[in-house]
mmCIF file of C-alpha atoms in Angstrom:
data_model
loop_
_atom_site.group_PDB
_atom_site.id
_atom_site.type_symbol
_atom_site.label_atom_id
_atom_site.label_comp_id
_atom_site.label_asym_id
_atom_site.label_seq_id
_atom_site.Cartn_x
_atom_site.Cartn_y
_atom_site.Cartn_z
ATOM 1 C CA MET A 1 23.551 -182.205 274.930
ATOM 2 C CA ALA A 2 27.056 -180.415 275.332
ATOM 3 C CA GLU A 3 29.587 -181.969 277.982
ATOM 4 C CA GLY A 4 31.261 -178.826 279.071
ATOM 5 C CA LYS A 5 29.823 -174.832 279.893
ATOM 6 C CA TYR A 6 32.772 -172.531 279.134
ATOM 7 C CA ILE A 7 32.333 -169.917 282.005
ATOM 8 C CA TYR A 8 33.545 -166.575 281.458
ATOM 9 C CA CYS A 9 32.048 -164.129 284.594
ATOM 10 C CA ILE A 10 29.978 -165.026 287.727
ATOM 11 C CA VAL A 11 27.607 -162.020 288.117
ATOM 12 C CA GLU A 12 25.533 -160.940 291.005
ATOM 13 C CA ASN A 13 22.162 -161.482 289.394
ATOM 14 C CA SER A 14 19.328 -163.764 290.446
ATOM 15 C CA LYS A 15 17.497 -164.228 286.826
ATOM 16 C CA LYS A 16 17.840 -166.937 283.867
ATOM 17 C CA VAL A 17 19.282 -164.274 281.020
ATOM 18 C CA ASN A 18 19.979 -164.558 277.117
ATOM 19 C CA LEU A 19 22.376 -162.906 275.784
ATOM 20 C CA GLY A 20 22.194 -163.756 272.963
ATOM 21 C CA LYS A 21 25.156 -165.247 270.324
ATOM 22 C CA ILE A 22 27.741 -163.583 271.732
ATOM 23 C CA GLY A 23 30.200 -165.986 272.288
ATOM 24 C CA LEU A 24 33.448 -167.688 271.163
ATOM 25 C CA GLY A 25 32.724 -168.874 268.264
ATOM 26 C CA GLY A 26 29.266 -167.008 268.216
ATOM 27 C CA ASN A 27 27.796 -169.769 270.720
ATOM 28 C CA LYS A 28 24.685 -168.608 272.387
ATOM 29 C CA VAL A 29 25.672 -166.674 276.203
ATOM 30 C CA TYR A 30 23.097 -167.629 278.517
ATOM 31 C CA THR A 31 23.265 -167.174 282.840
ATOM 32 C CA ILE A 32 22.662 -170.034 285.189
ATOM 33 C CA PRO A 33 21.098 -168.849 287.733
ATOM 34 C CA CYS A 34 21.760 -170.332 292.092
ATOM 35 C CA GLN A 35 20.016 -168.303 294.231
ATOM 36 C CA ASP A 36 20.918 -164.248 293.344
ATOM 37 C CA ILE A 37 23.955 -164.558 291.784
ATOM 38 C CA SER A 38 24.396 -166.815 287.665
ATOM 39 C CA ALA A 39 27.405 -168.019 286.395
ATOM 40 C CA VAL A 40 27.326 -166.605 282.238
ATOM 41 C CA VAL A 41 28.640 -169.531 280.203
ATOM 42 C CA HIS A 42 28.019 -171.047 276.468
ATOM 43 C CA ASP A 43 27.145 -174.441 276.033
ATOM 44 C CA SER A 44 30.446 -175.957 275.000
ATOM 45 C CA PRO A 45 32.442 -178.655 273.850
ATOM 46 C CA ALA A 46 34.194 -180.626 277.418
ATOM 47 C CA LYS A 47 38.040 -179.676 275.573
ATOM 48 C CA PRO A 48 40.150 -176.009 275.943
ATOM 49 C CA TYR A 49 39.705 -173.780 273.163
ATOM 50 C CA GLU A 50 43.751 -174.135 271.650
ATOM 51 C CA SER A 51 44.841 -172.917 268.193
ATOM 52 C CA GLU A 52 48.039 -172.121 266.702
ATOM 53 C CA ASP A 53 47.081 -169.679 265.018
ATOM 54 C CA ASN A 54 47.591 -166.783 267.216
ATOM 55 C CA GLU A 55 44.862 -164.313 265.140
ATOM 56 C CA VAL A 56 42.709 -167.127 265.849
ATOM 57 C CA VAL A 57 43.342 -166.707 269.942
ATOM 58 C CA LYS A 58 43.585 -163.151 269.514
ATOM 59 C CA ASP A 59 40.061 -163.607 268.744
ATOM 60 C CA TRP A 60 39.032 -165.707 271.047
ATOM 61 C CA VAL A 61 40.227 -163.403 274.084
ATOM 62 C CA ILE A 62 38.370 -160.727 272.532
ATOM 63 C CA ALA A 63 34.542 -162.098 272.064
ATOM 64 C CA HIS A 64 35.591 -163.343 275.844
ATOM 65 C CA GLU A 65 36.362 -159.826 277.116
ATOM 66 C CA LYS A 66 33.010 -158.929 275.250
ATOM 67 C CA VAL A 67 31.187 -160.987 276.641
ATOM 68 C CA VAL A 68 32.376 -159.752 280.300
ATOM 69 C CA GLU A 69 31.880 -156.588 279.352
ATOM 70 C CA THR A 70 28.177 -157.185 278.064
ATOM 71 C CA ALA A 71 27.315 -159.042 281.042
ATOM 72 C CA TRP A 72 29.217 -155.925 283.439
ATOM 73 C CA GLU A 73 26.816 -153.453 281.340
ATOM 74 C CA LYS A 74 23.588 -155.945 281.614
ATOM 75 C CA LEU A 75 23.715 -157.293 284.622
ATOM 76 C CA GLY A 76 25.452 -155.872 287.179
ATOM 77 C CA THR A 77 28.345 -156.572 289.628
ATOM 78 C CA VAL A 78 31.029 -159.300 288.069
ATOM 79 C CA LEU A 79 33.393 -161.306 288.578
ATOM 80 C CA PRO A 80 35.904 -162.305 285.685
ATOM 81 C CA LEU A 81 36.974 -166.285 284.972
ATOM 82 C CA GLY A 82 40.174 -166.640 282.973
ATOM 83 C CA PHE A 83 40.202 -167.285 279.760
ATOM 84 C CA ASP A 84 39.114 -171.312 278.643
ATOM 85 C CA THR A 85 38.111 -171.977 281.773
ATOM 86 C CA ILE A 86 35.247 -174.539 281.360
ATOM 87 C CA ILE A 87 33.655 -177.017 283.596
ATOM 88 C CA MET A 88 32.936 -180.484 281.817
ATOM 89 C CA ALA A 89 30.108 -183.101 282.254
ATOM 90 C CA ASP A 90 31.026 -186.307 284.928
ATOM 91 C CA LYS A 91 29.102 -189.566 285.085
ATOM 92 C CA GLU A 92 26.285 -188.307 287.308
ATOM 93 C CA LYS A 93 26.102 -184.788 286.494
ATOM 94 C CA ASN A 94 25.755 -183.126 283.282
ATOM 95 C CA PRO A 95 27.722 -179.938 283.386
ATOM 96 C CA GLU A 96 24.196 -177.438 284.587
ATOM 97 C CA GLU A 97 24.442 -179.429 287.358
ATOM 98 C CA ILE A 98 28.027 -178.738 288.394
ATOM 99 C CA VAL A 99 27.857 -175.272 287.916
ATOM 100 C CA LYS A 100 25.374 -174.626 289.843
ATOM 101 C CA ASP A 101 27.199 -177.261 292.505
ATOM 102 C CA TRP A 102 29.789 -174.945 292.226
ATOM 103 C CA LEU A 103 27.750 -171.511 293.046
ATOM 104 C CA LYS A 104 25.729 -172.994 295.929
ATOM 105 C CA GLU A 105 29.571 -174.538 297.261
ATOM 106 C CA ASP A 106 31.656 -171.637 296.899
ATOM 107 C CA TYR A 107 28.427 -168.645 297.207
ATOM 108 C CA GLN A 108 29.789 -167.263 300.649
ATOM 109 C CA SER A 109 32.983 -166.844 299.237
ATOM 110 C CA LEU A 110 31.930 -165.471 296.008
ATOM 111 C CA LYS A 111 29.820 -163.370 297.453
ATOM 112 C CA GLU A 112 31.967 -161.947 299.279
ATOM 113 C CA LYS A 113 34.162 -161.165 296.387
ATOM 114 C CA LEU A 114 31.445 -159.261 294.813
ATOM 115 C CA GLU A 115 31.387 -157.275 297.314
ATOM 116 C CA LYS A 116 34.733 -156.065 297.203
ATOM 117 C CA VAL A 117 34.175 -154.846 293.632
ATOM 118 C CA LYS A 118 30.751 -153.932 293.903
ATOM 119 C CA GLY A 119 29.996 -150.695 292.230
ATOM 120 C CA LYS A 120 34.327 -150.324 291.541
ATOM 121 C CA ALA A 121 36.143 -150.413 287.748
ATOM 122 C CA GLU A 122 39.527 -151.267 287.190
ATOM 123 C CA TYR A 123 41.739 -148.694 285.661
ATOM 124 C CA VAL A 124 44.293 -149.228 283.414
ATOM 125 C CA ILE A 125 47.338 -146.214 284.346
ATOM 126 C CA GLN A 126 50.776 -146.200 282.527
ATOM 127 C CA VAL A 127 52.812 -142.745 283.261
ATOM 128 C CA LEU A 128 55.661 -142.711 281.036
ATOM 129 C CA TRP A 129 58.325 -139.669 279.897
ATOM 130 C CA ASP A 130 60.000 -138.605 277.434
ATOM 131 C CA THR A 131 63.680 -139.222 277.818
ATOM 132 C CA LYS A 132 65.194 -136.407 275.833
ATOM 133 C CA VAL A 133 62.599 -134.213 277.892
ATOM 134 C CA ILE A 134 63.910 -135.410 281.183
ATOM 135 C CA PHE A 135 67.728 -135.144 280.446
ATOM 136 C CA HIS A 136 67.054 -131.128 279.582
ATOM 137 C CA ILE A 137 65.609 -130.430 282.396
ATOM 138 C CA LEU A 138 68.264 -132.340 284.797
ATOM 139 C CA ILE A 139 71.326 -130.535 282.366
ATOM 140 C CA GLU A 140 69.640 -127.531 283.299
ATOM 141 C CA LYS A 141 69.375 -128.033 287.369
ATOM 142 C CA ASP A 142 72.741 -130.090 287.669
ATOM 143 C CA GLU A 143 75.754 -128.252 287.914
ATOM 144 C CA GLU A 144 77.930 -130.821 287.781
ATOM 145 C CA LEU A 145 76.502 -131.850 283.730
ATOM 146 C CA LYS A 146 76.436 -128.632 283.206
ATOM 147 C CA LYS A 147 79.376 -128.548 283.790
ATOM 148 C CA LEU A 148 80.775 -131.459 281.804
ATOM 149 C CA SER A 149 78.509 -130.516 278.830
ATOM 150 C CA LYS A 150 80.804 -126.950 278.587
ATOM 151 C CA GLU A 151 83.862 -128.530 279.261
ATOM 152 C CA MET A 152 82.822 -131.388 276.115
ATOM 153 C CA LYS A 153 82.023 -127.979 273.674
ATOM 154 C CA SER A 154 85.931 -126.859 273.983
ATOM 155 C CA LYS A 155 87.268 -130.073 273.155
ATOM 156 C CA PRO A 156 88.882 -131.934 269.876
ATOM 157 C CA ARG A 157 86.868 -134.743 267.785
ATOM 158 C CA GLY A 158 88.262 -137.393 269.895
ATOM 159 C CA ALA A 159 88.430 -136.049 274.059
ATOM 160 C CA ALA A 160 84.959 -134.471 272.757
ATOM 161 C CA TYR A 161 83.425 -137.792 272.010
ATOM 162 C CA MET A 162 85.303 -139.402 275.829
ATOM 163 C CA TYR A 163 83.251 -136.670 277.428
ATOM 164 C CA LYS A 164 79.771 -137.350 275.924
ATOM 165 C CA GLN A 165 80.239 -140.610 276.596
ATOM 166 C CA LYS A 166 80.877 -139.847 280.682
ATOM 167 C CA LEU A 167 78.240 -137.612 279.831
ATOM 168 C CA GLU A 168 75.406 -140.153 278.299
ATOM 169 C CA LYS A 169 76.636 -142.405 281.351
ATOM 170 C CA LEU A 170 76.417 -140.105 284.205
ATOM 171 C CA LEU A 171 72.867 -138.656 282.979
ATOM 172 C CA ARG A 172 71.525 -142.722 282.564
ATOM 173 C CA GLY A 173 72.387 -142.538 286.406
ATOM 174 C CA ARG A 174 71.052 -139.732 286.972
ATOM 175 C CA LEU A 175 67.996 -140.116 285.072
ATOM 176 C CA GLU A 176 67.597 -144.623 286.959
ATOM 177 C CA ARG A 177 67.357 -141.758 289.854
ATOM 178 C CA GLU A 178 64.720 -139.488 289.288
ATOM 179 C CA ALA A 179 62.731 -142.188 287.478
ATOM 180 C CA GLU A 180 62.852 -143.947 291.408
ATOM 181 C CA ARG A 181 62.048 -140.769 293.002
ATOM 182 C CA TYR A 182 59.149 -139.824 290.020
ATOM 183 C CA PHE A 183 57.605 -143.614 290.382
ATOM 184 C CA LYS A 184 57.389 -143.387 294.359
ATOM 185 C CA GLU A 185 55.016 -140.077 293.750
ATOM 186 C CA PHE A 186 53.375 -140.782 291.629
ATOM 187 C CA TYR A 187 52.316 -144.645 292.968
ATOM 188 C CA GLY A 188 51.396 -141.970 296.170
ATOM 189 C CA ARG A 189 49.276 -139.909 294.801
ATOM 190 C CA ILE A 190 47.421 -142.017 292.500
ATOM 191 C CA LYS A 191 47.058 -144.872 295.505
ATOM 192 C CA ALA A 192 45.962 -142.123 297.063
ATOM 193 C CA CYS A 193 43.042 -141.912 295.465
ATOM 194 C CA THR A 194 42.668 -145.534 294.788
ATOM 195 C CA ASP A 195 40.849 -148.609 296.417
ATOM 196 C CA GLU A 196 43.504 -151.144 295.677
ATOM 197 C CA ILE A 197 46.525 -150.763 293.069
ATOM 198 C CA GLY A 198 48.858 -154.152 291.453
ATOM 199 C CA MET A 199 52.196 -153.613 289.686
ATOM 200 C CA GLU A 200 51.593 -154.682 286.139
ATOM 201 C CA LYS A 201 54.913 -155.397 284.111
ATOM 202 C CA ILE A 202 56.283 -152.082 282.794
ATOM 203 C CA LYS A 203 57.024 -152.922 278.800
ATOM 204 C CA LYS A 204 59.026 -151.740 275.948
ATOM 205 C CA GLU A 205 58.000 -148.354 274.288
ATOM 206 C CA GLU A 206 59.346 -146.582 271.516
ATOM 207 C CA GLU A 207 62.880 -144.699 272.022
ATOM 208 C CA PRO A 208 62.745 -141.637 272.844
ATOM 209 C CA ARG A 209 60.150 -142.728 275.587
ATOM 210 C CA GLN A 210 60.231 -145.166 278.690
ATOM 211 C CA MET A 211 57.138 -146.742 280.815
ATOM 212 C CA LEU A 212 58.038 -145.700 284.161
ATOM 213 C CA MET A 213 55.351 -147.401 285.624
ATOM 214 C CA ASN A 214 52.100 -149.507 284.711
ATOM 215 C CA VAL A 215 49.546 -150.280 287.456
ATOM 216 C CA SER A 216 46.198 -150.795 287.457
ATOM 217 C CA CYS A 217 43.630 -150.276 290.349
ATOM 218 C CA LEU A 218 40.182 -151.104 291.810
ATOM 219 C CA ALA A 219 38.386 -147.667 292.414
ATOM 220 C CA ASP A 220 34.945 -146.173 293.242
ATOM 221 C CA LYS A 221 32.971 -145.609 289.981
ATOM 222 C CA LYS A 222 32.396 -142.154 292.173
ATOM 223 C CA ASP A 223 35.735 -141.217 292.789
ATOM 224 C CA VAL A 224 37.205 -141.524 289.602
ATOM 225 C CA LYS A 225 36.861 -137.934 289.051
ATOM 226 C CA THR A 226 39.058 -137.009 291.649
ATOM 227 C CA LEU A 227 41.740 -139.895 290.086
ATOM 228 C CA GLY A 228 41.456 -138.262 286.627
ATOM 229 C CA ASP A 229 42.196 -134.744 287.711
ATOM 230 C CA GLU A 230 45.768 -135.725 290.515
ATOM 231 C CA LEU A 231 46.791 -138.074 286.931
ATOM 232 C CA ASP A 232 45.955 -134.083 284.636
ATOM 233 C CA LYS A 233 48.193 -132.915 287.665
ATOM 234 C CA ILE A 234 50.575 -135.743 287.077
ATOM 235 C CA ASN A 235 50.328 -135.862 283.367
ATOM 236 C CA ASN A 236 50.919 -131.675 282.854
ATOM 237 C CA GLY A 237 54.471 -132.406 284.422
ATOM 238 C CA GLU A 238 57.412 -131.304 281.656
ATOM 239 C CA GLY A 239 58.253 -134.594 279.887
ATOM 240 C CA ILE A 240 54.913 -136.562 281.287
ATOM 241 C CA PHE A 241 53.029 -138.862 279.349
ATOM 242 C CA VAL A 242 49.594 -140.665 281.674
ATOM 243 C CA ARG A 243 47.879 -142.941 279.958
ATOM 244 C CA PHE A 244 44.642 -144.204 281.001
ATOM 245 C CA THR A 245 42.185 -146.448 280.310
ATOM 246 C CA GLY A 246 39.349 -147.778 281.912
ATOM 247 C CA PRO A 247 36.579 -148.457 283.437
ATOM 248 C CA TRP A 248 37.035 -152.385 282.696
ATOM 249 C CA PRO A 249 35.676 -155.038 284.574
ATOM 250 C CA PRO A 250 37.883 -155.944 287.846
ATOM 251 C CA TYR A 251 39.964 -158.905 285.808
ATOM 252 C CA SER A 252 42.872 -157.918 288.050
ATOM 253 C CA PHE A 253 41.619 -158.358 291.687
ATOM 254 C CA VAL A 254 39.743 -161.195 291.747
ATOM 255 C CA MET B 1 55.138 -174.254 262.912
ATOM 256 C CA PRO B 2 57.837 -174.477 260.446
ATOM 257 C CA ILE B 3 60.509 -172.584 260.389
ATOM 258 C CA ASP B 4 60.885 -170.334 257.295
ATOM 259 C CA ILE B 5 64.509 -170.618 256.162
ATOM 260 C CA ASN B 6 66.145 -168.541 252.578
ATOM 261 C CA GLU B 7 69.538 -167.027 251.776
ATOM 262 C CA ASP B 8 68.232 -163.774 252.517
ATOM 263 C CA ASN B 9 66.337 -164.146 255.874
ATOM 264 C CA LEU B 10 69.367 -166.495 257.173
ATOM 265 C CA LYS B 11 72.241 -163.856 256.180
ATOM 266 C CA HIS B 12 69.857 -160.924 257.980
ATOM 267 C CA GLY B 13 69.667 -162.747 261.178
ATOM 268 C CA LEU B 14 73.128 -163.942 260.509
ATOM 269 C CA LEU B 15 74.258 -160.537 260.484
ATOM 270 C CA GLY B 16 72.187 -158.458 262.798
ATOM 271 C CA LEU B 17 73.675 -160.977 265.406
ATOM 272 C CA VAL B 18 77.243 -160.167 264.414
ATOM 273 C CA ILE B 19 76.505 -156.872 264.764
ATOM 274 C CA ALA B 20 74.525 -157.063 267.903
ATOM 275 C CA ILE B 21 77.654 -158.708 269.599
ATOM 276 C CA VAL B 22 80.856 -156.799 267.793
ATOM 277 C CA GLU B 23 77.501 -153.734 269.169
ATOM 278 C CA ILE B 24 78.403 -155.254 273.360
ATOM 279 C CA ILE B 25 82.261 -155.507 272.249
ATOM 280 C CA ARG B 26 82.041 -152.175 271.395
ATOM 281 C CA ASP B 27 80.587 -151.596 274.509
ATOM 282 C CA ALA B 28 82.199 -152.641 277.192
ATOM 283 C CA LEU B 29 85.597 -151.049 275.684
ATOM 284 C CA LYS B 30 84.577 -147.964 275.891
ATOM 285 C CA HIS B 31 83.285 -148.758 279.633
ATOM 286 C CA GLN B 32 86.786 -149.731 279.664
ATOM 287 C CA ALA B 33 87.850 -146.183 277.667
ATOM 288 C CA LEU B 34 85.939 -144.701 280.213
ATOM 289 C CA ARG B 35 87.311 -146.275 283.230
ATOM 290 C CA ARG B 36 90.859 -145.554 282.537
ATOM 291 C CA MET B 37 90.131 -141.865 281.525
ATOM 292 C CA GLU B 38 88.211 -140.944 284.882
ATOM 293 C CA GLY B 39 91.332 -142.910 286.921
ATOM 294 C CA GLY B 40 94.249 -140.850 285.350
ATOM 295 C CA SER B 41 95.937 -142.631 283.549
ATOM 296 C CA LEU B 42 95.796 -141.220 280.022
ATOM 297 C CA THR B 43 97.348 -138.461 278.696
ATOM 298 C CA ASP B 44 95.375 -136.384 276.464
ATOM 299 C CA GLU B 45 96.252 -137.225 273.419
ATOM 300 C CA GLU B 46 95.953 -140.804 274.290
ATOM 301 C CA ILE B 47 91.939 -140.218 275.042
ATOM 302 C CA GLU B 48 92.026 -138.109 271.892
ATOM 303 C CA ARG B 49 93.605 -140.971 269.925
ATOM 304 C CA LEU B 50 91.061 -143.639 272.300
ATOM 305 C CA GLY B 51 87.360 -141.181 270.938
ATOM 306 C CA ARG B 52 88.800 -140.702 267.168
ATOM 307 C CA ALA B 53 89.069 -144.727 267.391
ATOM 308 C CA LEU B 54 85.872 -146.070 269.283
ATOM 309 C CA GLU B 55 84.470 -142.791 267.335
ATOM 310 C CA GLU B 56 84.731 -144.739 263.442
ATOM 311 C CA ILE B 57 83.622 -147.555 265.348
ATOM 312 C CA ASP B 58 80.671 -146.336 265.916
ATOM 313 C CA THR B 59 80.345 -144.708 262.962
ATOM 314 C CA ALA B 60 81.150 -148.286 260.849
ATOM 315 C CA ILE B 61 78.600 -150.200 262.738
ATOM 316 C CA TYR B 62 76.106 -147.475 261.906
ATOM 317 C CA GLN B 63 76.591 -147.698 257.840
ATOM 318 C CA MET B 64 76.305 -151.422 258.172
ATOM 319 C CA LYS B 65 73.227 -151.924 260.273
ATOM 320 C CA GLU B 66 72.069 -148.952 257.354
ATOM 321 C CA GLU B 67 73.271 -150.688 254.737
ATOM 322 C CA GLN B 68 72.488 -154.174 255.300
ATOM 323 C CA GLY B 69 68.856 -152.635 256.399
ATOM 324 C CA ILE B 70 69.590 -154.408 260.241
ATOM 325 C CA THR B 71 69.138 -152.405 262.717
ATOM 326 C CA GLU B 72 65.554 -153.675 263.712
ATOM 327 C CA THR B 73 67.217 -156.681 264.121
ATOM 328 C CA VAL B 74 70.362 -155.901 265.558
ATOM 329 C CA LYS B 75 67.973 -154.260 268.122
ATOM 330 C CA SER B 76 65.500 -156.966 268.518
ATOM 331 C CA VAL B 77 68.201 -159.545 269.621
ATOM 332 C CA ARG B 78 69.925 -156.765 271.859
ATOM 333 C CA ASP B 79 66.592 -156.482 273.514
ATOM 334 C CA GLY B 80 65.719 -160.439 273.290
ATOM 335 C CA LEU B 81 68.840 -160.333 275.563
ATOM 336 C CA ASP B 82 68.083 -158.068 277.707
ATOM 337 C CA ASP B 83 65.043 -159.123 278.695
ATOM 338 C CA LEU B 84 66.788 -162.997 279.212
ATOM 339 C CA VAL B 85 69.161 -161.195 280.993
ATOM 340 C CA ASP B 86 66.467 -159.120 283.642
ATOM 341 C CA ASP B 87 64.573 -162.228 284.229
ATOM 342 C CA VAL B 88 68.191 -163.872 285.349
ATOM 343 C CA LEU B 89 69.226 -160.736 288.109
ATOM 344 C CA ASP B 90 65.183 -160.583 288.897
ATOM 345 C CA ARG B 91 65.273 -164.283 290.031
ATOM 346 C CA ILE B 92 68.662 -163.736 291.623
ATOM 347 C CA ILE B 93 67.104 -160.345 293.809
ATOM 348 C CA ASN B 94 63.687 -161.833 294.060
ATOM 349 C CA PRO B 95 63.399 -165.583 294.968
ATOM 350 C CA LYS B 96 60.296 -164.669 297.140
ATOM 351 C CA THR B 97 57.690 -163.867 294.232
ATOM 352 C CA ARG B 98 59.446 -166.623 292.047
ATOM 353 C CA GLU B 99 58.720 -169.187 294.596
ATOM 354 C CA GLU B 100 54.667 -167.704 295.107
ATOM 355 C CA GLU B 101 54.668 -167.883 291.318
ATOM 356 C CA THR B 102 55.581 -171.223 290.696
ATOM 357 C CA LYS B 103 53.663 -172.703 293.575
ATOM 358 C CA LEU B 104 50.771 -170.736 291.449
ATOM 359 C CA LYS B 105 51.346 -171.977 288.617
ATOM 360 C CA GLU B 106 51.094 -176.125 290.175
ATOM 361 C CA ILE B 107 48.176 -175.496 291.822
#
């Protein structure tokens, strides 16, 4: 008898199902139902999965996500749980009973959360721009910058270098303002097409590309075409790129 | 995890660190030169001399990085410093979100 249950997610499904040996370390994954919801688990020792080898951890996390996705496809609406959620046995009860008790006790709140994400999926949207292209657009639009860039060309080498520094400094300031303006605009447009939107951390990109925004949003699977169309329009902007991934199980919204 | 130190990667890392610091000093110099130029306290000839000197520093740093193959090391030192400063500033500017985060962790 295993002394713990590793929980992947909660699904809206009342059946006792065996999903096969798809768990962490090839463990058998199955459901523990309680009323019309179930926990998706595998039998696990009562200690967390830990390793100093990043590759091993990566494989585990991928396996975790795969199980959540499989449950989502085969069993219905899911509430994903974080990696390494393990319920342990205590003196009186075995882990299966504890899982059942938990489902029973929190039934109402779990049901509400499931209801919220029903028929919906998470999408991750990253908007990037090419600073080189944007620089050119800015210089064309801006009289002060245009003048400076002309002046620079007529100067001797040393002074031209200083002018170049000045131009770059001004451009950086303008770029920041533009970034803010674009961000507000895109955020509003994306928000209008989704139910919920959450900020993710901006990541570093290969120069001259920069990430302007990184958001995850919750959208009805039926509405995804509207979102896609809006993103196409954003993507058509000069020097702007959109990365769009999904549908994912609603990791960020439970 | 044991740290793997040999003569090569030690030299590499140390040089990267030194050049990163030199770059930061250069940036500060540039900033000051620019302020003076914009403030109008420099003659044309002084601007020309400053510009040439700074350009030479740029070239020298670039060549050194290429020759020693430390362009990436220098970049990662500077990115690391940037992240550190970012983090500190974020803590000062958004004390609230920080508090919430710590609370969440405590739970």
